[in-house]
mmCIF file of C-alpha atoms in Angstrom:
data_model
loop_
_atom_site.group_PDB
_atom_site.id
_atom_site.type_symbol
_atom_site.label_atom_id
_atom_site.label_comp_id
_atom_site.label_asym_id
_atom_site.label_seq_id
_atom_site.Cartn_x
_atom_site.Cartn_y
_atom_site.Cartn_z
ATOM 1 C CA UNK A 139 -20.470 140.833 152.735
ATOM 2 C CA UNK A 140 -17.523 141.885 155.090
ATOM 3 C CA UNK A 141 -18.413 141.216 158.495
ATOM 4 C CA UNK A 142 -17.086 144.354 159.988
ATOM 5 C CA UNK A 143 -20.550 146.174 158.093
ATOM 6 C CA UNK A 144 -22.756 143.447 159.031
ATOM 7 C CA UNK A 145 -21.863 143.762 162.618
ATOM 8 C CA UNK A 146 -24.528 146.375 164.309
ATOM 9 C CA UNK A 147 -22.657 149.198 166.463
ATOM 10 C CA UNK A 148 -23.707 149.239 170.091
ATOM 11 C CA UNK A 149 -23.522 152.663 169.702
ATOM 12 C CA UNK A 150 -26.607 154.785 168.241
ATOM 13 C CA UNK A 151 -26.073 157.855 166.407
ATOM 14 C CA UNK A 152 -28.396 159.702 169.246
ATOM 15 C CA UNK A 153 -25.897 158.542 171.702
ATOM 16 C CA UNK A 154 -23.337 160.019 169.477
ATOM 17 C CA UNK A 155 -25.180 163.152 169.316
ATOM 18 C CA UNK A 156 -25.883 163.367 172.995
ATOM 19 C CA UNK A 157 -22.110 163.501 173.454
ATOM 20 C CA UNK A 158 -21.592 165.931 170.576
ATOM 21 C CA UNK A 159 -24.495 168.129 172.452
ATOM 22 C CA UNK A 160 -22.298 168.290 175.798
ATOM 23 C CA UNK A 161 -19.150 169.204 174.520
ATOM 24 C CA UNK A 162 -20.531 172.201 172.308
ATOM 25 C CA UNK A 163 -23.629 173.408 174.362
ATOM 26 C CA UNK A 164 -21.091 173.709 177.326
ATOM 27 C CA UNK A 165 -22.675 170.933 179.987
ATOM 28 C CA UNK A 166 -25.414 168.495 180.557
ATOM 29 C CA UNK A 167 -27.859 170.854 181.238
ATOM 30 C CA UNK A 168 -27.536 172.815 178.301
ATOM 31 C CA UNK A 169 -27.374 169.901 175.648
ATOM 32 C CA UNK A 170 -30.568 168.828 177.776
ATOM 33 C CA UNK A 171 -31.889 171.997 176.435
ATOM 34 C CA UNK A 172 -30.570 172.170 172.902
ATOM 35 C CA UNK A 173 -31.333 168.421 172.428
ATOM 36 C CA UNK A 174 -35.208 169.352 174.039
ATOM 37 C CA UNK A 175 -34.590 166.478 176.039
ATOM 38 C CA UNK A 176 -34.469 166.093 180.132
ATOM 39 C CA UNK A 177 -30.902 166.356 181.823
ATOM 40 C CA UNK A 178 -31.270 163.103 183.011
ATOM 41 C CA UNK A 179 -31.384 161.252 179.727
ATOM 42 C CA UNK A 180 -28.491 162.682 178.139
ATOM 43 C CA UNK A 181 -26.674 161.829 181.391
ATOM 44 C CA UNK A 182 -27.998 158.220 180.991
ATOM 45 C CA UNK A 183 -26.615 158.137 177.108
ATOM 46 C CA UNK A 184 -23.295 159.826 177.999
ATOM 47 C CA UNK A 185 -22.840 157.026 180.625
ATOM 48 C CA UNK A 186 -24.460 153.858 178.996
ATOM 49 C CA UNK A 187 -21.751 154.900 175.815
ATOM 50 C CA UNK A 188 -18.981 155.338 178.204
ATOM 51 C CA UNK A 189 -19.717 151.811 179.581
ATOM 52 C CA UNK A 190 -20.258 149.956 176.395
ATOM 53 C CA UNK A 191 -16.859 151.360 175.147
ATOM 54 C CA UNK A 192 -15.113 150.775 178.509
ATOM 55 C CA UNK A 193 -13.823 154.595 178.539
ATOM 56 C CA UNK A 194 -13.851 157.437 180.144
ATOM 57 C CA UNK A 195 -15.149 160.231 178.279
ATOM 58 C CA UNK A 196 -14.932 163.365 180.948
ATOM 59 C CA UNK A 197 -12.350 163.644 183.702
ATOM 60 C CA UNK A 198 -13.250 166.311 186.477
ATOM 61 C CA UNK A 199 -10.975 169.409 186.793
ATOM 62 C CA UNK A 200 -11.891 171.185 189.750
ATOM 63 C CA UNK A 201 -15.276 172.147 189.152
ATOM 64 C CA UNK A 202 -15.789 171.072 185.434
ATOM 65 C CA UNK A 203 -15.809 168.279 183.678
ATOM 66 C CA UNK A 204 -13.080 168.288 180.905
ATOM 67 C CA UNK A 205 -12.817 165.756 177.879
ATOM 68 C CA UNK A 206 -10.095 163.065 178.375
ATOM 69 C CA UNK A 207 -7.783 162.504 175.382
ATOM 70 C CA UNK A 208 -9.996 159.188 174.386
ATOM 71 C CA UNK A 209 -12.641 161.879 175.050
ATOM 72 C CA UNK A 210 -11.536 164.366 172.106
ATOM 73 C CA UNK A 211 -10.790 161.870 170.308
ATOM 74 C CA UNK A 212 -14.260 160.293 170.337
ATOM 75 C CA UNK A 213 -15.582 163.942 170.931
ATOM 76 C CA UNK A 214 -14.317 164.772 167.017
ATOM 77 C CA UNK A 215 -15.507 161.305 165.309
ATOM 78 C CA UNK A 216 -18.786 161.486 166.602
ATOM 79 C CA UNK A 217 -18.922 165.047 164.838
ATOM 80 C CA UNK A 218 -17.584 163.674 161.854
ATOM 81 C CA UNK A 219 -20.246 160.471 161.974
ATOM 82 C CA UNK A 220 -23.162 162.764 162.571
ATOM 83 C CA UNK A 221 -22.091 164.812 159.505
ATOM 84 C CA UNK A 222 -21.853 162.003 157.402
ATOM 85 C CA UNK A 223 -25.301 160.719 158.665
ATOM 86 C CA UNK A 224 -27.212 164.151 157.534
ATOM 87 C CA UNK A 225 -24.870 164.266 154.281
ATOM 88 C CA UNK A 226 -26.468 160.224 153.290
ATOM 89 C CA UNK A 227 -29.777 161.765 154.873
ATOM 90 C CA UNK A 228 -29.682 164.611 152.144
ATOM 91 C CA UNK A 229 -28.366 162.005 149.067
ATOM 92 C CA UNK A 230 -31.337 159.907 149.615
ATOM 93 C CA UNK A 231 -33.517 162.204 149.729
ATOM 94 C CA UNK A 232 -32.606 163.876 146.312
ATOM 95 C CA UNK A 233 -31.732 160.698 144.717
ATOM 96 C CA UNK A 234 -35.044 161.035 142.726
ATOM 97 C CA UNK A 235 -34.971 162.468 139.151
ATOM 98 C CA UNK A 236 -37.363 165.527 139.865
ATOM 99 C CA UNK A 237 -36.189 168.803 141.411
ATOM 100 C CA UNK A 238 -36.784 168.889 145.262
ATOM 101 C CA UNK A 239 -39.590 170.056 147.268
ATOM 102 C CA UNK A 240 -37.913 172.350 149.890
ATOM 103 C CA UNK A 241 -34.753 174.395 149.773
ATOM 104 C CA UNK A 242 -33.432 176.011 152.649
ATOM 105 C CA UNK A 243 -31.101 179.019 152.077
ATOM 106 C CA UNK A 244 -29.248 181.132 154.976
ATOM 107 C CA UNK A 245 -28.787 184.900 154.387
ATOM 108 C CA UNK A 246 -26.620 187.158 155.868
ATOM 109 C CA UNK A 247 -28.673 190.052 156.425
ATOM 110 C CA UNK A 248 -25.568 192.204 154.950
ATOM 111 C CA UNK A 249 -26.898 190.945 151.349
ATOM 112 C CA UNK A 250 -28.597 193.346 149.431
ATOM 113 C CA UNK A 251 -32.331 192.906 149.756
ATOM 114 C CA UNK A 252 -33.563 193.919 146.385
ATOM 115 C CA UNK A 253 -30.736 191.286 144.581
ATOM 116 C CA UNK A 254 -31.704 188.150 146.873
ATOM 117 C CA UNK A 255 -35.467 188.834 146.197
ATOM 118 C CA UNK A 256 -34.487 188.899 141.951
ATOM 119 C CA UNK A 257 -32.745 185.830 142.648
ATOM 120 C CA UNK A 258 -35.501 183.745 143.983
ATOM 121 C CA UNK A 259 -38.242 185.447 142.028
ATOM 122 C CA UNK A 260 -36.123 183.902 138.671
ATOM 123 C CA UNK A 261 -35.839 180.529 140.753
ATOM 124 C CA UNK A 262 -39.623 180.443 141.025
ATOM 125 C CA UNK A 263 -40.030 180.853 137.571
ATOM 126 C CA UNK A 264 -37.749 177.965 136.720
ATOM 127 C CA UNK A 265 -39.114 175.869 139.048
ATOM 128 C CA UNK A 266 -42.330 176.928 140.963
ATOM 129 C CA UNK A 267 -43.381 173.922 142.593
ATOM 130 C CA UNK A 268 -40.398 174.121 144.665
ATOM 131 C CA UNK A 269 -40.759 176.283 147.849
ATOM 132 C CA UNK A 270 -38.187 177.923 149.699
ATOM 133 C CA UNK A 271 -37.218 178.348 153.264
ATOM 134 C CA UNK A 272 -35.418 181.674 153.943
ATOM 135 C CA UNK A 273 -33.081 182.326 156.977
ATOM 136 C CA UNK A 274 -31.702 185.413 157.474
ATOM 137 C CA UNK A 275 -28.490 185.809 159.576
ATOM 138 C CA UNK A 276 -26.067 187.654 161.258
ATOM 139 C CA UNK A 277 -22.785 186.935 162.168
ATOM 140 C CA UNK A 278 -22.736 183.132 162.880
ATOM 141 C CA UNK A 279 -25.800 182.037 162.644
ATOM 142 C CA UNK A 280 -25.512 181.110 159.282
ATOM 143 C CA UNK A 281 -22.323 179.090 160.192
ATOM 144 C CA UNK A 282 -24.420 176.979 162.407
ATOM 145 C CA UNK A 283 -27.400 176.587 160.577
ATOM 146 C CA UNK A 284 -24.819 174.489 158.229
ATOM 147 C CA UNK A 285 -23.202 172.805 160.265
ATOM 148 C CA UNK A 286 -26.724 171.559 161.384
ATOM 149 C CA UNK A 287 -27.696 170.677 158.018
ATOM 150 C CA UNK A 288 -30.806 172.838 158.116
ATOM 151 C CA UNK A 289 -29.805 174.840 155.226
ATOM 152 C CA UNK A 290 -28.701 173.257 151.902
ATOM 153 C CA UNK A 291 -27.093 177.039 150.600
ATOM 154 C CA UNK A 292 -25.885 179.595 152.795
ATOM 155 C CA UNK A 293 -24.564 183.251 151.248
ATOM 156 C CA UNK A 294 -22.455 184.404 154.365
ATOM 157 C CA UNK A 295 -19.646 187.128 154.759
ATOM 158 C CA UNK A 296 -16.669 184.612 155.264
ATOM 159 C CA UNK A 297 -16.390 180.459 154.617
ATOM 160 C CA UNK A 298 -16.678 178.455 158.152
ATOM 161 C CA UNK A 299 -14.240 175.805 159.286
ATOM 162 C CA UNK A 300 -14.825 173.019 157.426
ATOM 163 C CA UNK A 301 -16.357 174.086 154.163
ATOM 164 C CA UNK A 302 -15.491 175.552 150.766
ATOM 165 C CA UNK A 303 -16.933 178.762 148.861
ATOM 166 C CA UNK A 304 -16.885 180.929 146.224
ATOM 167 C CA UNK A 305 -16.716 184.526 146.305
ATOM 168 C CA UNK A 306 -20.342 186.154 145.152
ATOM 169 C CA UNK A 307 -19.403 190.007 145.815
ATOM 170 C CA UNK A 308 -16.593 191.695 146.485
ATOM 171 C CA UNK A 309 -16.370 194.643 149.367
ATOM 172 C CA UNK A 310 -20.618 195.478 150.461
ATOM 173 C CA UNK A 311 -20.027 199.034 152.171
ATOM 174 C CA UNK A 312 -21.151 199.510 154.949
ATOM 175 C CA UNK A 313 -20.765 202.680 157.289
ATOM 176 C CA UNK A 314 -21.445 204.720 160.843
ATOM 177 C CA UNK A 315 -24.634 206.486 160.506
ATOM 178 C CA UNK A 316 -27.027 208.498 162.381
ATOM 179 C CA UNK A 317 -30.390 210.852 162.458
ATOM 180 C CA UNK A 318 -29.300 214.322 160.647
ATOM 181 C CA UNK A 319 -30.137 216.245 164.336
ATOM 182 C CA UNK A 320 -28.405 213.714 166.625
ATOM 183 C CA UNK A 321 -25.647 215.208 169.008
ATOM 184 C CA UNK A 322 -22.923 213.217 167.297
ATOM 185 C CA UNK A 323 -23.750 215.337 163.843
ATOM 186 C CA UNK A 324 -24.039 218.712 166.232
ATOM 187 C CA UNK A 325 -20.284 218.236 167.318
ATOM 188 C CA UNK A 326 -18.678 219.935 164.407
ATOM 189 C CA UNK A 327 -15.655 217.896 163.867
ATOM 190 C CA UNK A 328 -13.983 214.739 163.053
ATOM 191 C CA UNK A 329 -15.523 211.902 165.758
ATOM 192 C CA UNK A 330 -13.481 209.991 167.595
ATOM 193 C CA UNK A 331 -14.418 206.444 169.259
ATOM 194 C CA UNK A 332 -14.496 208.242 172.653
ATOM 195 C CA UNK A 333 -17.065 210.528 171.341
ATOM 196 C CA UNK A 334 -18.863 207.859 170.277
ATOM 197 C CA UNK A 335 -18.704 205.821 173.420
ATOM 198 C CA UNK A 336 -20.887 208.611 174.931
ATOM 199 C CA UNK A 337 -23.933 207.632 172.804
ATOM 200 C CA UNK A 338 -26.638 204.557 172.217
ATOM 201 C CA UNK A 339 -25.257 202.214 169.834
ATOM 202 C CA UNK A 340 -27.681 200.302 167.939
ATOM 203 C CA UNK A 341 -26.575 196.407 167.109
ATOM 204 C CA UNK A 342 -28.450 193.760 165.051
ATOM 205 C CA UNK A 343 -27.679 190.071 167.187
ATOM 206 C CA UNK A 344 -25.296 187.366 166.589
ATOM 207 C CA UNK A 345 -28.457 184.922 165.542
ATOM 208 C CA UNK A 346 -26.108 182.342 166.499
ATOM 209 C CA UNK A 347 -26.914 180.258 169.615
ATOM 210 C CA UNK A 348 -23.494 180.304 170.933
ATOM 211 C CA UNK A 349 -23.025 184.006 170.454
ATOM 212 C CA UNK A 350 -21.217 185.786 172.192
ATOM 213 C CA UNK A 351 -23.306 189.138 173.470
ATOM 214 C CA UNK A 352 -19.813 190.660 174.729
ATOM 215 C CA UNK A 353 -18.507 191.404 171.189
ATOM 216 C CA UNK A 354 -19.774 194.404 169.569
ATOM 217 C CA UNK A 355 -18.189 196.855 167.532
ATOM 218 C CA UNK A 356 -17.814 199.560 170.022
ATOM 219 C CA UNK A 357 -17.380 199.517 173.723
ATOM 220 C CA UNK A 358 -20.230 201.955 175.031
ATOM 221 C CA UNK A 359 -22.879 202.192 178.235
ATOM 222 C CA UNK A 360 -26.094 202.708 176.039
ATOM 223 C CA UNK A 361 -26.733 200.084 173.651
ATOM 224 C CA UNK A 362 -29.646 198.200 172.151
ATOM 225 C CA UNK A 363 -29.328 195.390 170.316
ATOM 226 C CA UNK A 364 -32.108 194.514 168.348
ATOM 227 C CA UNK A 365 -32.927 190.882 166.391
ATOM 228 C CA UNK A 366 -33.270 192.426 162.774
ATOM 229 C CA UNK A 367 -31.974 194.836 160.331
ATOM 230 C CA UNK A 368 -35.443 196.564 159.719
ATOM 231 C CA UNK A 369 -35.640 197.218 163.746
ATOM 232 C CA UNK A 370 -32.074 198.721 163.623
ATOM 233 C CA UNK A 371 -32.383 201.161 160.865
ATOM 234 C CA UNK A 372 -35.943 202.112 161.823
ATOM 235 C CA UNK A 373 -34.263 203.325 165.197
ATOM 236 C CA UNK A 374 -31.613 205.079 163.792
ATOM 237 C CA UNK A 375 -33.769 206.739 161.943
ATOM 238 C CA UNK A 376 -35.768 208.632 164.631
ATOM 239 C CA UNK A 377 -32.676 208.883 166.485
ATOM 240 C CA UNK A 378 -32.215 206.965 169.270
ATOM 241 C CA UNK A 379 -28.680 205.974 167.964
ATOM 242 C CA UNK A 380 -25.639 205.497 165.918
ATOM 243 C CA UNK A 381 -25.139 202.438 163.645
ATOM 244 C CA UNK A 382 -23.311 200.863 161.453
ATOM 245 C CA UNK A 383 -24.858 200.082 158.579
ATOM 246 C CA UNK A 384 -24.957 198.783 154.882
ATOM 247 C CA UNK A 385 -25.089 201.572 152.431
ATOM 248 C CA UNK A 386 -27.182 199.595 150.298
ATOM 249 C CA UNK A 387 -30.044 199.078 152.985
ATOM 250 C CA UNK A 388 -30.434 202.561 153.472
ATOM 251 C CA UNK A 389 -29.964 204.155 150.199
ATOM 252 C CA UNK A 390 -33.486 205.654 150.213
ATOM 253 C CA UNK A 391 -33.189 206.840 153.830
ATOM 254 C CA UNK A 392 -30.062 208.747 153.307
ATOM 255 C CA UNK A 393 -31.543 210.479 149.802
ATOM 256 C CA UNK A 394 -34.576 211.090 152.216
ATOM 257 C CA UNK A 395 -32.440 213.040 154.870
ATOM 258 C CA UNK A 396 -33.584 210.069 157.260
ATOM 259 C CA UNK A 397 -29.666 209.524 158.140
ATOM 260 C CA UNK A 398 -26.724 211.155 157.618
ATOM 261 C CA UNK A 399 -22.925 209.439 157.809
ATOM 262 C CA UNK A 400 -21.454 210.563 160.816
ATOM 263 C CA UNK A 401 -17.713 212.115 160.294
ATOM 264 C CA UNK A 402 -15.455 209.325 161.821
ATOM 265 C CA UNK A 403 -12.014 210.256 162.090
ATOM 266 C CA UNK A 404 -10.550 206.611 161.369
ATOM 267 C CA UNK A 405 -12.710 204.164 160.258
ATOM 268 C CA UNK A 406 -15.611 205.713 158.221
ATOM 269 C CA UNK A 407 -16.228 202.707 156.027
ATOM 270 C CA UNK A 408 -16.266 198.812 156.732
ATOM 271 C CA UNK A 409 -16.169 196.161 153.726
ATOM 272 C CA UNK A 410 -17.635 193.045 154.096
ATOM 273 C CA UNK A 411 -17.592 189.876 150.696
ATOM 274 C CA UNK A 412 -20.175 187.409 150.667
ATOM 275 C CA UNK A 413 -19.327 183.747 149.618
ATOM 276 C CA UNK A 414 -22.134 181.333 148.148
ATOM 277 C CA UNK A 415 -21.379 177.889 150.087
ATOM 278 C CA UNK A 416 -23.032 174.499 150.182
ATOM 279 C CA UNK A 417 -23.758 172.578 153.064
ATOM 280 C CA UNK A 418 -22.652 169.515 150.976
ATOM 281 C CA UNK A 419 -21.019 169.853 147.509
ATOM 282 C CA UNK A 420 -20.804 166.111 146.838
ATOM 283 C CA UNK A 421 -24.824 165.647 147.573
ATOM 284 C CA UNK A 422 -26.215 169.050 145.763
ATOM 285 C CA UNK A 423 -29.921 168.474 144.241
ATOM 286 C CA UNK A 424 -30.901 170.030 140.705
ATOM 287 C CA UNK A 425 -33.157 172.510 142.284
ATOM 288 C CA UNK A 426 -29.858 173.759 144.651
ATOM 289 C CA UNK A 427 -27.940 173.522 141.988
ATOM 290 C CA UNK A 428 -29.926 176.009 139.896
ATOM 291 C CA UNK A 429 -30.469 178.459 142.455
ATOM 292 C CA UNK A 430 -26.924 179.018 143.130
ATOM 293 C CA UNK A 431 -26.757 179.426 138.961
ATOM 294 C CA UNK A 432 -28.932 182.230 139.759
ATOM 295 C CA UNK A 433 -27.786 183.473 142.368
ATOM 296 C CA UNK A 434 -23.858 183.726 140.623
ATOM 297 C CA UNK A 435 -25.234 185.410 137.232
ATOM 298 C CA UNK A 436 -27.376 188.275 139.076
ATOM 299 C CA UNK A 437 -24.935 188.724 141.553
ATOM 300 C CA UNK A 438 -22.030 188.923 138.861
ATOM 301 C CA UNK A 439 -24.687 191.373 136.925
ATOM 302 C CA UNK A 440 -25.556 193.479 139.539
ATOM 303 C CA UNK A 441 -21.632 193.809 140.417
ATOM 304 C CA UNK A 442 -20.698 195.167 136.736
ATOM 305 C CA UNK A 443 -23.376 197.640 136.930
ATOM 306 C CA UNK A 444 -22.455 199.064 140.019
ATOM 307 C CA UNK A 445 -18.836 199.137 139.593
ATOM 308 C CA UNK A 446 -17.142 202.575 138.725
ATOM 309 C CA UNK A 447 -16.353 203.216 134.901
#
């Protein structure tokens, strides 16, 4: 055996992760929290690595603590190590001939309802002793949940840093809407973004933990911002706000006179793909593997029909 393997790092992966945990979350305190741990023992493992490596890892800038160059160096291995530690995690675990037990799949919440639903009801069939664990996302959520390794399949409107994909659907519409009797309908004339700044804007969160609440699509005083698509369009509905939309959400609620698309001078429509990426290409189980078979034929289906003549 070569005795570089057979030597045991003084290191331990949680160490590793402690570090990882500070540098993202923003400080000690926070990694504390996302680690569910106390601020004192991710101190203690930031310091006990630091002194078993004789390094420093921060250097203080004024008020904050900023990496060193050894720092961001060992700052973007450590990433690197703990991804390779879930990706072995994931192999073993699906190194068995049967299908696998669990699949978790992240969902942008953009993706129509009624196709991911015909997707996993055909999964089930194939393969019904496998359950399935479904997170729905907005924004980057999705992205994390990957990067995690709590998802094994993500569906999400553009490919994160770090990963491959392939396109599933081209362009989902989506578009500004609002209750038929809302002011912004009783104008008369093209809208403009000022007149829309004047109203409640309804938003569906960033289910992302490092979100960032400032960035929304318009710039107004009144605005809720709800945690799920159902929530947004209900509210829109009995007017208490514009939104925008995906026209394939809220098909039935515009034939029903329930909204209305409000007369945007630029901008009326927004277009949004979806890609079908996995957390690990080079460790994908049977069962993940036939889902995403699925998931490409309806989708592809589905596309065809709707497309013009």
């Amino acid at each position: 055996m070569d005795p570089t393997i057979a030597t045991i790092s003084r290191i331990s992966l949680e160490q590793w992760r402690c570090l990882v945990a500070v540098v993202d979350a923003g400080g000690y305190v926070q990694a504390a929290e996302a680690l569910h741990k106390s601020q004192s023992s991710i101190t203690y493992a930031v310091q006990r690595l630091e002194h078993l490596l004789d390094v420093k890892v921060f250097a203080i800038e004024g008020r904050k603590a900023v990496l060193t160059p050894v720092g961001q160096m060992l700052y973007q291995r450590a990433r690197q190590l703990l991804e390779d530690s879930l990706s072995l995690e994931r192999a073993a675990g699906k190194a068995s001939a049967g299908w696998e037990s669990e699949i978790a799949v992240a969902v942008e919440v953009l993706f129509p309802t009624w196709l991911l639903l015909e997707c996993l009801d055909a999964f089930g069939t194939a393969s019904p002793q496998t359950r399935i664990h479904l997170h729905e996302t907005v924004l980057d959520g999705g992205a994390e949940l990957l990067r995690q390794g709590t998802v094994d399949l993500a569906i999400l409107p553009r490919i994160p840093p770090g990963y491959n994909g392939e396109v599933l659907q081209r362009a989902a519409r989506i578009i500004p809407v609002a209750h038929p009797e809302h002011p912004l309908h009783q104008i008369g004339r093209e809208l403009s973004l000022r007149d829309l700044r004047k109203h409640r804007h309804i938003v569906v969160r960033d289910t992302s933990t490092q979100r960032d609440d400032r960035t929304y699509t318009v710039d107004v005083a009144q605005r809720w911002t709800v945690t799920n698509m159902a929530t947004s369009i209900g509210a829109v509905c009995r007017g208490h706000g514009f939104s925008w939309l995906p026209e394939d959400k809220i098909r039935q609620e515009l034939a029903a006179g329930l909204l209305k698309p409000l007369p945007l001078r630029d901008g009326r429509e927004r277009f949004a793909d979806h890609y079908l990426i996995f957390a690990d290409r080079d460790a994908v189980g049977p069962g993940v593997a036939r889902l995403a078979s699925i998931i490409r034929e309806k989708t592809t289906t589905a596309c065809r029909a709707l497309a013009p003549d």
